[in-house]
Structure formats: C-alpha cells, structure tokens
Amino acid sequence: MESLIAKLKQEKNLTDAEFKAILQQDFPESLLFSVADAVRREVYGDAVFIRGLIEVSNYCKNNCYYCGIRAGNCKAERYRLTEEQILDCCETGHALGFRTFVLQGGEDPYFDDALICKVVSAIREKFPDSAITLSLGEKSKDSYRRYFEAGANRYLLRHETATAEHYRLLHPDDLTWENRKRCLFDLKDIGYQVGAGFMVGSPYQTVHHLIADLRFLQELMPDMIGIGPYLTHKDTPFANHPNGSMETTLRLIAVLRLMFPYALIPSTTALGTIHPQGRELGLKAGANVVMPNLSPGDVRALYTLYENKRYSGSEAAESLELLKKQVANAGYQVVCDRGDVRRDG
Ligand code: SAH
C-alpha cells in the first residue's frame, strides 16, 4: 500500500488495477491524505485561494438528469442577475479581499455573447487586478474567444464523465461527450486557464468510469480540477438515486493532488454540504481553493443544483472572517490574491 502511494507520488501515474486498489474502501486513507498534503505544501505551501462565486442565472436550456435547475424542472423558481447586480457583487467581493470572480450559471440564452462580453469588459475595467472566471457551459469556439478577448482569464467546465456511454445516461441526446470534450480543448487552445472535473457517485458510475476520468484529465492537463459528491435533487429524474460518498471524494482529491501537483483543486460546496466538516477535510486531503458564495442574498436559495446546498456561514463570502478561522484551524491560510496556477511549482 505504501509503495503504491510512493509510486503515485513519484510517477504521477498508476496502472488501472492500481488506481482501482487505491480507490477501494479498504485502502488506508490516512497515509494517502498525508502524502497528498505534503505534495500540496511543496507547491503551494499552506495557501488556500478564495474565489467569489456569483451565480448569475438559474435559467437553463439544458436538461441534465442530475441537476436541480434543469429546464424541465418547472418547480424551480427562476432568476437572473442584471449587469449592475453582477458588478455590485464584484464590488462587495473586492472590498472583502476577493481577487477572482467566478460567474457561473445555467445555459441561459438571455446571456448572449454580447451581454457576456459587456459584463466581462466592465469587470475587467473596474477590477484590473482581478481574475475573471466564467462557468457558463458549452459555447462555440468563437464565443469562447470573444469572452477571452473581453477580459476573461479562466473557464470552468466540468467534463462530468469521460465515458461516452455514461455521459449518455446522465444527459439527454442533444448533449454529447464529444462536444463537451471539444469545448475543453477549444478553451485550452484559446489560452484560458481551464477547469474540468466530475461528480463522484453520479448515477450508474463505476470505478472504471472514475479511472477513465483520471485518464482523460491526464490528456487534458487542466489547471483546475473540481470534484464533489453527486447529491440528489427530488425534482429531477434521478430523485431516487443516492448521494455519492464523501470518503471516495476525499480519496480522489488526494489521488488528483498526487497526479497533478500543480493543480488548483477546490474543496467544493457539495463536499461542505454532505458533511459539516467536508470542506476542511477536502483541504486536508489536498484541495487548495474554496469558493464562497458572493451572489446577492435573495437569490442564493434559488440556485439549487441539489438539495440542502449550503450558502450560509462560511460558505457566504461576507463571512470571510469565519472562513479564515476554519481554514486556519485546518492548518492552512486564506490568501487574498488572484492565485494563478503554478505550473512550474
Ligand atoms: N451550466 C454550467 C454550470 C453548471 S453547475 C456548466 O454546464 O458547466 C456546476 C456543476 O455542478 C456541474 O458541472 C455539475 O458537475 C455540478 N452539479 C450539478 N448538479 C449536481 C448535483 N445534483 N449534485 C452534485 N453536483 C451537481
């Protein structure tokens, strides 16, 4: 077991059978976590980077079977922020110390390219010292290029699952693994810092799918990797599928840290939702980013990707002091800069 962890650290790779062994429940996790933590400290020290998450719209034209804001969920109460509201969020965030703003949303046609570019340019102009991250789903390469030219630096687009057949079980026919992959490579080609990732324990997922996810990430070499447990939402076709496992998520965070020492890996809201200490445990397993919610207070409850999604306490950007304490208690330090990727770390 120890030799497997040593091999993973050394070669940043394992055979499929070895990955499978490491992901199994009986594989001792404490050594895995401590080696991952040591590697993270080698590259990033004890820094935990913060990103202000602005959920710009919960309208979505897509119908992903797992997601609470899917088009088909007529029980979802919909909202979208105005340009002014988004800029206000950035203003608030900047004053708190945030230097990265993440604009995430459903695929809302109201946010067309012209509007997205207008919002991005306005943020770029007002906050030249800050990174702008977009997470607005699948677009054409031309659109991605226009956002980049308007001033966006980073793009988060989880690949969700790197197995075409599994992708088809999670999404309707108009959404394909081929197009998801195309988007990620287009983003990279344009020059974005790119984030990919997947849900752990999504319906029908097997360990083979997880290994395919790791292999895909080796091919993409993303700057950021976001993973979190799949969490049930009652108004989706997957209402009867159980939540994913926190333990497997933590194990995968550690494995990802060892495979991609340079990566920015968030300890996600989903992890903080499934367990009260989930976010701290994520940091201790190798994660080095947290993304508190910077959306206007009155819409936070509406961006319901899954049930019980946390948005108060230290998940709330305005509670940064509380977050700093929690991060310090876990043995790390919140850092208020752009926190760009350290490829040569
Ligand atoms: N529309 C954007 C943003 C999606 S929301 C896009 O397509 O990229 C961000 C992420 O939340 C998704 O990529 C997905 O991995 C995750 N998510 C959605 N529903 C979820 C659920 N029920 N449980 C856990 N994570 C979920």
mmCIF file of C-alpha atoms and ligand atoms in Angstrom:
data_model
loop_
_atom_site.group_PDB
_atom_site.id
_atom_site.type_symbol
_atom_site.label_atom_id
_atom_site.label_comp_id
_atom_site.label_asym_id
_atom_site.label_seq_id
_atom_site.Cartn_x
_atom_site.Cartn_y
_atom_site.Cartn_z
ATOM 1 C CA MET A 1 0.000 0.000 0.000
ATOM 2 C CA GLU A 2 2.734 2.406 0.988
ATOM 3 C CA SER A 3 4.606 1.528 -2.164
ATOM 4 C CA LEU A 4 1.530 2.291 -4.247
ATOM 5 C CA ILE A 5 1.294 5.777 -2.764
ATOM 6 C CA ALA A 6 5.031 6.276 -3.221
ATOM 7 C CA LYS A 7 4.739 5.179 -6.846
ATOM 8 C CA LEU A 8 1.842 7.535 -7.479
ATOM 9 C CA LYS A 9 3.788 10.417 -5.952
ATOM 10 C CA GLN A 10 6.911 9.590 -7.929
ATOM 11 C CA GLU A 11 5.425 8.751 -11.326
ATOM 12 C CA LYS A 12 2.159 10.716 -11.042
ATOM 13 C CA ASN A 13 0.566 7.673 -12.587
ATOM 14 C CA LEU A 14 -0.563 4.130 -11.855
ATOM 15 C CA THR A 15 -1.979 1.219 -13.811
ATOM 16 C CA ASP A 16 -5.746 0.874 -13.927
ATOM 17 C CA ALA A 17 -5.591 -2.004 -11.442
ATOM 18 C CA GLU A 18 -3.518 0.087 -9.053
ATOM 19 C CA PHE A 19 -5.893 3.046 -9.303
ATOM 20 C CA LYS A 20 -8.730 0.664 -8.600
ATOM 21 C CA ALA A 21 -6.981 -0.635 -5.471
ATOM 22 C CA ILE A 22 -6.333 2.871 -4.161
ATOM 23 C CA LEU A 23 -9.973 3.885 -4.647
ATOM 24 C CA GLN A 24 -11.281 0.853 -2.766
ATOM 25 C CA GLN A 25 -12.771 1.411 0.694
ATOM 26 C CA ASP A 26 -10.285 -0.852 2.460
ATOM 27 C CA PHE A 27 -7.253 1.080 1.243
ATOM 28 C CA PRO A 28 -5.884 3.058 4.220
ATOM 29 C CA GLU A 29 -6.595 6.710 3.604
ATOM 30 C CA SER A 30 -4.598 8.486 6.293
ATOM 31 C CA LEU A 31 -1.238 7.903 4.605
ATOM 32 C CA LEU A 32 -2.723 8.821 1.226
ATOM 33 C CA PHE A 33 -4.006 12.107 2.643
ATOM 34 C CA SER A 34 -0.774 12.997 4.414
ATOM 35 C CA VAL A 35 1.355 12.367 1.318
ATOM 36 C CA ALA A 36 -1.068 14.422 -0.793
ATOM 37 C CA ASP A 37 -0.904 17.197 1.803
ATOM 38 C CA ALA A 38 2.903 17.149 1.711
ATOM 39 C CA VAL A 39 2.886 17.482 -2.087
ATOM 40 C CA ARG A 40 0.418 20.343 -1.935
ATOM 41 C CA ARG A 41 2.636 22.119 0.606
ATOM 42 C CA GLU A 42 5.674 21.631 -1.653
ATOM 43 C CA VAL A 43 3.934 23.501 -4.481
ATOM 44 C CA TYR A 44 1.566 25.912 -2.736
ATOM 45 C CA GLY A 45 2.685 25.983 0.903
ATOM 46 C CA ASP A 46 -0.279 26.411 3.209
ATOM 47 C CA ALA A 47 -2.110 28.813 0.879
ATOM 48 C CA VAL A 48 -5.837 28.422 0.318
ATOM 49 C CA PHE A 49 -7.086 30.603 -2.520
ATOM 50 C CA ILE A 50 -10.546 32.097 -2.423
ATOM 51 C CA ARG A 51 -12.882 32.715 -5.368
ATOM 52 C CA GLY A 52 -16.055 34.740 -5.136
ATOM 53 C CA LEU A 53 -18.824 32.724 -6.771
ATOM 54 C CA ILE A 54 -21.545 34.764 -8.452
ATOM 55 C CA GLU A 55 -24.461 32.641 -9.644
ATOM 56 C CA VAL A 56 -25.677 34.841 -12.471
ATOM 57 C CA SER A 57 -28.741 32.901 -13.624
ATOM 58 C CA ASN A 58 -30.598 29.700 -12.841
ATOM 59 C CA TYR A 59 -32.412 29.654 -16.175
ATOM 60 C CA CYS A 60 -31.094 26.769 -18.242
ATOM 61 C CA LYS A 61 -31.949 25.430 -21.676
ATOM 62 C CA ASN A 62 -30.422 22.047 -20.870
ATOM 63 C CA ASN A 63 -31.981 19.057 -19.204
ATOM 64 C CA CYS A 64 -29.157 17.244 -17.420
ATOM 65 C CA TYR A 65 -30.858 14.485 -15.445
ATOM 66 C CA TYR A 66 -28.953 15.176 -12.210
ATOM 67 C CA CYS A 67 -29.340 18.933 -11.972
ATOM 68 C CA GLY A 68 -31.966 20.823 -9.987
ATOM 69 C CA ILE A 69 -32.020 23.811 -12.360
ATOM 70 C CA ARG A 70 -32.608 21.696 -15.485
ATOM 71 C CA ALA A 71 -35.064 23.208 -17.972
ATOM 72 C CA GLY A 72 -37.633 20.511 -17.221
ATOM 73 C CA ASN A 73 -37.892 21.331 -13.532
ATOM 74 C CA CYS A 74 -40.946 23.565 -13.570
ATOM 75 C CA LYS A 75 -40.876 23.796 -9.772
ATOM 76 C CA ALA A 76 -37.640 25.788 -9.860
ATOM 77 C CA GLU A 77 -38.195 29.477 -9.260
ATOM 78 C CA ARG A 78 -36.089 31.255 -11.849
ATOM 79 C CA TYR A 79 -33.957 34.409 -11.590
ATOM 80 C CA ARG A 80 -31.226 36.158 -13.464
ATOM 81 C CA LEU A 81 -28.967 38.954 -12.261
ATOM 82 C CA THR A 82 -28.620 42.251 -14.079
ATOM 83 C CA GLU A 83 -25.251 43.570 -15.198
ATOM 84 C CA GLU A 84 -25.489 46.082 -12.380
ATOM 85 C CA GLN A 85 -26.141 43.416 -9.768
ATOM 86 C CA ILE A 86 -23.173 41.389 -11.003
ATOM 87 C CA LEU A 87 -20.905 44.433 -10.788
ATOM 88 C CA ASP A 88 -22.214 45.165 -7.304
ATOM 89 C CA CYS A 89 -21.289 41.625 -6.264
ATOM 90 C CA CYS A 90 -17.768 42.171 -7.586
ATOM 91 C CA GLU A 91 -17.563 45.491 -5.756
ATOM 92 C CA THR A 92 -18.591 43.842 -2.479
ATOM 93 C CA GLY A 93 -16.213 40.966 -3.100
ATOM 94 C CA HIS A 94 -13.300 43.191 -3.992
ATOM 95 C CA ALA A 95 -13.749 45.174 -0.784
ATOM 96 C CA LEU A 96 -13.722 41.905 1.176
ATOM 97 C CA GLY A 97 -10.440 40.917 -0.481
ATOM 98 C CA PHE A 98 -11.536 38.666 -3.345
ATOM 99 C CA ARG A 99 -9.361 38.889 -6.465
ATOM 100 C CA THR A 100 -11.103 36.213 -8.514
ATOM 101 C CA PHE A 101 -14.721 36.403 -9.569
ATOM 102 C CA VAL A 102 -16.435 33.313 -10.905
ATOM 103 C CA LEU A 103 -19.545 33.939 -12.986
ATOM 104 C CA GLN A 104 -21.473 30.684 -13.043
ATOM 105 C CA GLY A 105 -24.911 29.929 -14.360
ATOM 106 C CA GLY A 106 -27.256 27.717 -16.233
ATOM 107 C CA GLU A 107 -27.101 27.970 -20.022
ATOM 108 C CA ASP A 108 -29.412 30.957 -20.192
ATOM 109 C CA PRO A 109 -29.926 32.281 -23.748
ATOM 110 C CA TYR A 110 -30.694 35.705 -22.297
ATOM 111 C CA PHE A 111 -26.966 35.908 -21.523
ATOM 112 C CA ASP A 112 -25.969 36.057 -25.168
ATOM 113 C CA ASP A 113 -22.408 36.722 -26.308
ATOM 114 C CA ALA A 114 -22.912 40.481 -26.466
ATOM 115 C CA LEU A 115 -24.160 40.636 -22.877
ATOM 116 C CA ILE A 116 -21.484 38.280 -21.555
ATOM 117 C CA CYS A 117 -18.780 40.354 -23.271
ATOM 118 C CA LYS A 118 -20.283 43.557 -21.912
ATOM 119 C CA VAL A 119 -20.303 42.244 -18.343
ATOM 120 C CA VAL A 120 -16.791 40.794 -18.627
ATOM 121 C CA SER A 121 -15.381 44.032 -20.086
ATOM 122 C CA ALA A 122 -16.997 46.065 -17.328
ATOM 123 C CA ILE A 123 -15.496 43.833 -14.609
ATOM 124 C CA ARG A 124 -12.129 43.871 -16.369
ATOM 125 C CA GLU A 125 -12.148 47.652 -16.488
ATOM 126 C CA LYS A 126 -13.237 48.152 -12.881
ATOM 127 C CA PHE A 127 -11.061 45.457 -11.337
ATOM 128 C CA PRO A 128 -7.883 45.209 -13.441
ATOM 129 C CA ASP A 129 -6.116 43.322 -10.637
ATOM 130 C CA SER A 130 -8.655 40.502 -10.520
ATOM 131 C CA ALA A 131 -9.065 37.263 -12.434
ATOM 132 C CA ILE A 132 -12.372 36.648 -14.188
ATOM 133 C CA THR A 133 -13.542 33.062 -14.375
ATOM 134 C CA LEU A 134 -16.547 32.008 -16.423
ATOM 135 C CA SER A 135 -18.610 28.863 -15.926
ATOM 136 C CA LEU A 136 -21.452 29.252 -18.380
ATOM 137 C CA GLY A 137 -21.473 25.927 -20.157
ATOM 138 C CA GLU A 138 -20.929 24.842 -23.747
ATOM 139 C CA LYS A 139 -20.359 27.511 -26.401
ATOM 140 C CA SER A 140 -18.740 27.746 -29.828
ATOM 141 C CA LYS A 141 -15.012 28.344 -30.028
ATOM 142 C CA ASP A 142 -15.741 31.745 -31.486
ATOM 143 C CA SER A 143 -17.855 32.692 -28.460
ATOM 144 C CA TYR A 144 -15.207 31.481 -26.040
ATOM 145 C CA ARG A 145 -12.665 33.589 -27.925
ATOM 146 C CA ARG A 146 -14.831 36.685 -27.668
ATOM 147 C CA TYR A 147 -15.173 36.327 -23.881
ATOM 148 C CA PHE A 148 -11.414 35.838 -23.632
ATOM 149 C CA GLU A 149 -10.765 38.974 -25.661
ATOM 150 C CA ALA A 150 -13.206 40.869 -23.450
ATOM 151 C CA GLY A 151 -11.004 40.002 -20.468
ATOM 152 C CA ALA A 152 -11.959 36.569 -19.098
ATOM 153 C CA ASN A 153 -8.969 34.516 -17.925
ATOM 154 C CA ARG A 154 -10.321 31.198 -16.762
ATOM 155 C CA TYR A 155 -13.173 28.840 -17.620
ATOM 156 C CA LEU A 156 -14.697 26.080 -15.524
ATOM 157 C CA LEU A 157 -16.459 23.332 -17.429
ATOM 158 C CA ARG A 158 -16.592 20.023 -15.639
ATOM 159 C CA HIS A 159 -16.340 17.168 -18.103
ATOM 160 C CA GLU A 160 -18.848 15.283 -15.848
ATOM 161 C CA THR A 161 -17.776 11.820 -17.070
ATOM 162 C CA ALA A 162 -15.213 10.802 -19.670
ATOM 163 C CA THR A 163 -17.089 7.690 -20.802
ATOM 164 C CA ALA A 164 -19.444 8.362 -23.725
ATOM 165 C CA GLU A 165 -21.984 5.696 -22.683
ATOM 166 C CA HIS A 166 -22.071 7.009 -19.112
ATOM 167 C CA TYR A 167 -22.386 10.570 -20.441
ATOM 168 C CA ARG A 168 -25.498 9.438 -22.322
ATOM 169 C CA LEU A 169 -27.021 8.074 -19.102
ATOM 170 C CA LEU A 170 -26.600 11.442 -17.378
ATOM 171 C CA HIS A 171 -27.690 13.724 -20.223
ATOM 172 C CA PRO A 172 -30.347 13.882 -22.946
ATOM 173 C CA ASP A 173 -29.300 13.180 -26.545
ATOM 174 C CA ASP A 174 -28.593 16.779 -27.518
ATOM 175 C CA LEU A 175 -25.692 16.890 -25.054
ATOM 176 C CA THR A 176 -22.734 14.773 -26.069
ATOM 177 C CA TRP A 177 -19.402 13.778 -24.608
ATOM 178 C CA GLU A 178 -17.789 14.714 -27.933
ATOM 179 C CA ASN A 179 -18.976 18.298 -27.701
ATOM 180 C CA ARG A 180 -18.043 18.619 -24.014
ATOM 181 C CA LYS A 181 -14.529 17.471 -24.896
ATOM 182 C CA ARG A 182 -14.385 19.796 -27.904
ATOM 183 C CA CYS A 183 -15.257 22.735 -25.638
ATOM 184 C CA LEU A 184 -12.490 21.919 -23.153
ATOM 185 C CA PHE A 185 -9.797 21.658 -25.819
ATOM 186 C CA ASP A 186 -11.051 24.832 -27.537
ATOM 187 C CA LEU A 187 -10.825 26.710 -24.240
ATOM 188 C CA LYS A 188 -7.290 25.489 -23.709
ATOM 189 C CA ASP A 189 -6.294 26.380 -27.230
ATOM 190 C CA ILE A 190 -7.578 29.940 -26.812
ATOM 191 C CA GLY A 191 -5.384 30.400 -23.751
ATOM 192 C CA TYR A 192 -7.780 30.128 -20.818
ATOM 193 C CA GLN A 193 -6.737 28.513 -17.576
ATOM 194 C CA VAL A 194 -9.161 25.611 -17.803
ATOM 195 C CA GLY A 195 -11.014 23.682 -15.138
ATOM 196 C CA ALA A 196 -12.553 20.255 -15.645
ATOM 197 C CA GLY A 197 -13.942 17.736 -13.181
ATOM 198 C CA PHE A 198 -16.749 15.364 -12.352
ATOM 199 C CA MET A 199 -19.282 14.296 -9.769
ATOM 200 C CA VAL A 200 -18.340 11.390 -7.540
ATOM 201 C CA GLY A 201 -21.030 8.724 -7.196
ATOM 202 C CA SER A 202 -23.203 10.023 -10.006
ATOM 203 C CA PRO A 203 -25.895 7.523 -11.048
ATOM 204 C CA TYR A 204 -24.545 4.415 -12.835
ATOM 205 C CA GLN A 205 -20.924 5.432 -12.159
ATOM 206 C CA THR A 206 -18.451 2.579 -11.698
ATOM 207 C CA VAL A 207 -14.793 2.595 -10.714
ATOM 208 C CA HIS A 208 -13.988 2.104 -14.416
ATOM 209 C CA HIS A 209 -15.671 5.402 -15.200
ATOM 210 C CA LEU A 210 -13.614 7.086 -12.476
ATOM 211 C CA ILE A 211 -10.410 5.660 -13.924
ATOM 212 C CA ALA A 212 -11.468 6.924 -17.372
ATOM 213 C CA ASP A 213 -11.959 10.347 -15.756
ATOM 214 C CA LEU A 214 -8.399 10.267 -14.414
ATOM 215 C CA ARG A 215 -7.075 9.192 -17.832
ATOM 216 C CA PHE A 216 -8.976 11.992 -19.526
ATOM 217 C CA LEU A 217 -7.539 14.528 -17.094
ATOM 218 C CA GLN A 218 -4.054 13.229 -17.944
ATOM 219 C CA GLU A 219 -4.818 14.023 -21.557
ATOM 220 C CA LEU A 220 -6.298 17.466 -20.893
ATOM 221 C CA MET A 221 -3.892 18.530 -18.121
ATOM 222 C CA PRO A 222 -6.312 21.152 -16.791
ATOM 223 C CA ASP A 223 -5.221 23.959 -14.480
ATOM 224 C CA MET A 224 -8.178 23.428 -12.171
ATOM 225 C CA ILE A 225 -9.987 20.232 -11.201
ATOM 226 C CA GLY A 226 -13.322 20.408 -9.407
ATOM 227 C CA ILE A 227 -14.943 17.323 -7.971
ATOM 228 C CA GLY A 228 -17.709 16.819 -5.441
ATOM 229 C CA PRO A 229 -20.154 14.128 -4.425
ATOM 230 C CA TYR A 230 -23.294 13.748 -6.532
ATOM 231 C CA LEU A 231 -26.209 14.969 -4.386
ATOM 232 C CA THR A 232 -29.834 14.106 -5.024
ATOM 233 C CA HIS A 233 -32.437 16.645 -6.041
ATOM 234 C CA LYS A 234 -36.038 15.486 -5.635
ATOM 235 C CA ASP A 235 -37.363 17.283 -8.708
ATOM 236 C CA THR A 236 -35.082 15.523 -11.183
ATOM 237 C CA PRO A 237 -35.322 12.159 -12.942
ATOM 238 C CA PHE A 238 -32.568 10.947 -10.586
ATOM 239 C CA ALA A 239 -34.583 11.678 -7.429
ATOM 240 C CA ASN A 240 -34.258 8.052 -6.331
ATOM 241 C CA HIS A 241 -30.502 7.767 -6.764
ATOM 242 C CA PRO A 242 -28.486 8.024 -3.537
ATOM 243 C CA ASN A 243 -25.871 10.653 -2.758
ATOM 244 C CA GLY A 244 -22.263 9.993 -3.678
ATOM 245 C CA SER A 245 -19.726 9.232 -0.989
ATOM 246 C CA MET A 246 -17.639 11.796 0.857
ATOM 247 C CA GLU A 247 -14.931 9.222 1.545
ATOM 248 C CA THR A 248 -14.468 8.397 -2.139
ATOM 249 C CA THR A 249 -14.451 12.108 -2.980
ATOM 250 C CA LEU A 250 -11.678 12.749 -0.447
ATOM 251 C CA ARG A 251 -9.691 9.795 -1.725
ATOM 252 C CA LEU A 252 -10.000 11.144 -5.271
ATOM 253 C CA ILE A 253 -8.905 14.630 -4.202
ATOM 254 C CA ALA A 254 -5.733 13.081 -2.757
ATOM 255 C CA VAL A 255 -5.145 10.994 -5.892
ATOM 256 C CA LEU A 256 -5.631 14.094 -8.083
ATOM 257 C CA ARG A 257 -3.168 16.090 -5.958
ATOM 258 C CA LEU A 258 -0.558 13.373 -6.463
ATOM 259 C CA MET A 259 -1.232 13.103 -10.200
ATOM 260 C CA PHE A 260 -1.379 16.870 -10.756
ATOM 261 C CA PRO A 261 0.755 18.560 -8.046
ATOM 262 C CA TYR A 262 0.343 21.968 -9.718
ATOM 263 C CA ALA A 263 -3.454 21.875 -9.921
ATOM 264 C CA LEU A 264 -5.898 24.247 -8.286
ATOM 265 C CA ILE A 265 -8.372 21.921 -6.613
ATOM 266 C CA PRO A 266 -11.402 23.375 -4.840
ATOM 267 C CA SER A 267 -12.875 21.898 -1.726
ATOM 268 C CA THR A 268 -16.378 22.216 -3.128
ATOM 269 C CA THR A 269 -19.716 23.330 -1.755
ATOM 270 C CA ALA A 270 -21.069 19.829 -2.427
ATOM 271 C CA LEU A 271 -18.391 18.439 -0.106
ATOM 272 C CA GLY A 272 -19.309 21.055 2.513
ATOM 273 C CA THR A 273 -22.958 20.117 2.081
ATOM 274 C CA ILE A 274 -22.625 16.355 2.520
ATOM 275 C CA HIS A 275 -20.727 16.702 5.831
ATOM 276 C CA PRO A 276 -20.329 19.616 8.283
ATOM 277 C CA GLN A 277 -16.534 19.275 8.154
ATOM 278 C CA GLY A 278 -16.443 18.291 4.488
ATOM 279 C CA ARG A 279 -14.679 21.383 3.301
ATOM 280 C CA GLU A 280 -11.903 21.204 5.915
ATOM 281 C CA LEU A 281 -11.453 17.503 5.200
ATOM 282 C CA GLY A 282 -11.145 18.334 1.495
ATOM 283 C CA LEU A 283 -8.343 20.785 2.239
ATOM 284 C CA LYS A 284 -6.546 18.190 4.347
ATOM 285 C CA ALA A 285 -6.821 15.661 1.519
ATOM 286 C CA GLY A 286 -5.091 18.023 -0.916
ATOM 287 C CA ALA A 287 -7.551 20.702 -2.044
ATOM 288 C CA ASN A 288 -6.316 24.311 -2.058
ATOM 289 C CA VAL A 289 -9.216 26.502 -3.200
ATOM 290 C CA VAL A 290 -12.559 27.494 -1.679
ATOM 291 C CA MET A 291 -15.317 29.329 -3.498
ATOM 292 C CA PRO A 292 -17.624 31.192 -1.106
ATOM 293 C CA ASN A 293 -20.947 32.444 -2.405
ATOM 294 C CA LEU A 294 -20.939 36.081 -3.474
ATOM 295 C CA SER A 295 -24.386 36.119 -5.102
ATOM 296 C CA PRO A 296 -26.971 38.610 -3.805
ATOM 297 C CA GLY A 297 -28.540 37.185 -0.639
ATOM 298 C CA ASP A 298 -32.067 36.932 -2.021
ATOM 299 C CA VAL A 299 -31.170 34.588 -4.911
ATOM 300 C CA ARG A 300 -28.813 32.224 -3.099
ATOM 301 C CA ALA A 301 -31.547 29.791 -2.146
ATOM 302 C CA LEU A 302 -32.696 29.586 -5.762
ATOM 303 C CA TYR A 303 -29.503 28.278 -7.340
ATOM 304 C CA THR A 304 -30.416 24.799 -6.193
ATOM 305 C CA LEU A 305 -28.331 22.310 -8.152
ATOM 306 C CA TYR A 306 -29.033 19.765 -5.393
ATOM 307 C CA GLU A 307 -30.898 19.677 -2.104
ATOM 308 C CA ASN A 308 -29.675 21.420 1.055
ATOM 309 C CA LYS A 309 -26.963 23.235 -0.892
ATOM 310 C CA ARG A 310 -25.069 25.349 1.636
ATOM 311 C CA TYR A 311 -24.801 29.088 1.148
ATOM 312 C CA SER A 312 -24.659 30.469 4.689
ATOM 313 C CA GLY A 313 -21.982 30.540 7.375
ATOM 314 C CA SER A 314 -18.502 30.187 5.944
ATOM 315 C CA GLU A 315 -19.968 29.369 2.503
ATOM 316 C CA ALA A 316 -21.050 33.017 2.375
ATOM 317 C CA ALA A 317 -18.471 35.474 1.064
ATOM 318 C CA GLU A 318 -19.381 38.081 3.665
ATOM 319 C CA SER A 319 -18.401 35.622 6.410
ATOM 320 C CA LEU A 320 -14.798 35.644 5.242
ATOM 321 C CA GLU A 321 -13.525 36.039 8.799
ATOM 322 C CA LEU A 322 -15.265 32.822 9.819
ATOM 323 C CA LEU A 323 -13.849 31.054 6.783
ATOM 324 C CA LYS A 324 -10.344 32.292 7.636
ATOM 325 C CA LYS A 325 -10.687 30.813 11.127
ATOM 326 C CA GLN A 326 -11.924 27.477 9.813
ATOM 327 C CA VAL A 327 -9.119 27.304 7.274
ATOM 328 C CA ALA A 328 -6.558 28.211 9.964
ATOM 329 C CA ASN A 329 -7.975 25.512 12.249
ATOM 330 C CA ALA A 330 -7.452 23.008 9.445
ATOM 331 C CA GLY A 331 -3.794 24.112 9.249
ATOM 332 C CA TYR A 332 -3.836 26.471 6.253
ATOM 333 C CA GLN A 333 -4.095 30.153 5.462
ATOM 334 C CA VAL A 334 -6.522 32.061 3.282
ATOM 335 C CA VAL A 335 -4.638 34.104 0.704
ATOM 336 C CA CYS A 336 -6.252 37.102 -0.989
ATOM 337 C CA ASP A 337 -4.572 37.251 -4.368
ATOM 338 C CA ARG A 338 -5.513 36.016 -7.825
ATOM 339 C CA GLY A 339 -3.953 32.662 -7.022
ATOM 340 C CA ASP A 340 -2.902 31.698 -10.529
ATOM 341 C CA VAL A 341 -1.834 28.161 -11.292
ATOM 342 C CA ARG A 342 1.813 27.280 -10.527
ATOM 343 C CA ARG A 343 2.764 25.031 -13.386
ATOM 344 C CA ASP A 344 6.475 25.011 -12.542
ATOM 345 C CA GLY A 345 5.931 24.920 -8.782
HETATM 346 N N1 SAH B 1 -24.039 25.254 -16.676
HETATM 347 C C1 SAH B 1 -22.662 25.256 -16.256
HETATM 348 C C2 SAH B 1 -22.525 25.244 -14.747
HETATM 349 C C3 SAH B 1 -23.090 24.011 -14.144
HETATM 350 S S1 SAH B 1 -23.264 23.971 -12.393
HETATM 351 C C4 SAH B 1 -21.950 24.104 -16.901
HETATM 352 O O1 SAH B 1 -22.558 23.359 -17.647
HETATM 353 O O2 SAH B 1 -20.768 23.964 -16.700
HETATM 354 C C5 SAH B 1 -21.690 23.386 -11.912
HETATM 355 C C6 SAH B 1 -21.553 21.912 -11.616
HETATM 356 O O3 SAH B 1 -22.427 21.481 -10.601
HETATM 357 C C7 SAH B 1 -21.861 20.962 -12.741
HETATM 358 O O4 SAH B 1 -20.803 20.911 -13.660
HETATM 359 C C8 SAH B 1 -22.080 19.636 -12.032
HETATM 360 O O5 SAH B 1 -20.926 18.828 -12.020
HETATM 361 C C9 SAH B 1 -22.451 20.074 -10.618
HETATM 362 N N2 SAH B 1 -23.782 19.568 -10.255
HETATM 363 C C10 SAH B 1 -24.943 19.723 -10.921
HETATM 364 N N3 SAH B 1 -25.933 19.020 -10.332
HETATM 365 C C11 SAH B 1 -25.387 18.400 -9.281
HETATM 366 C C12 SAH B 1 -25.880 17.503 -8.284
HETATM 367 N N4 SAH B 1 -27.150 17.089 -8.289
HETATM 368 N N5 SAH B 1 -25.021 17.065 -7.340
HETATM 369 C C13 SAH B 1 -23.745 17.465 -7.324
HETATM 370 N N6 SAH B 1 -23.210 18.286 -8.240
HETATM 371 C C14 SAH B 1 -24.026 18.751 -9.216
#
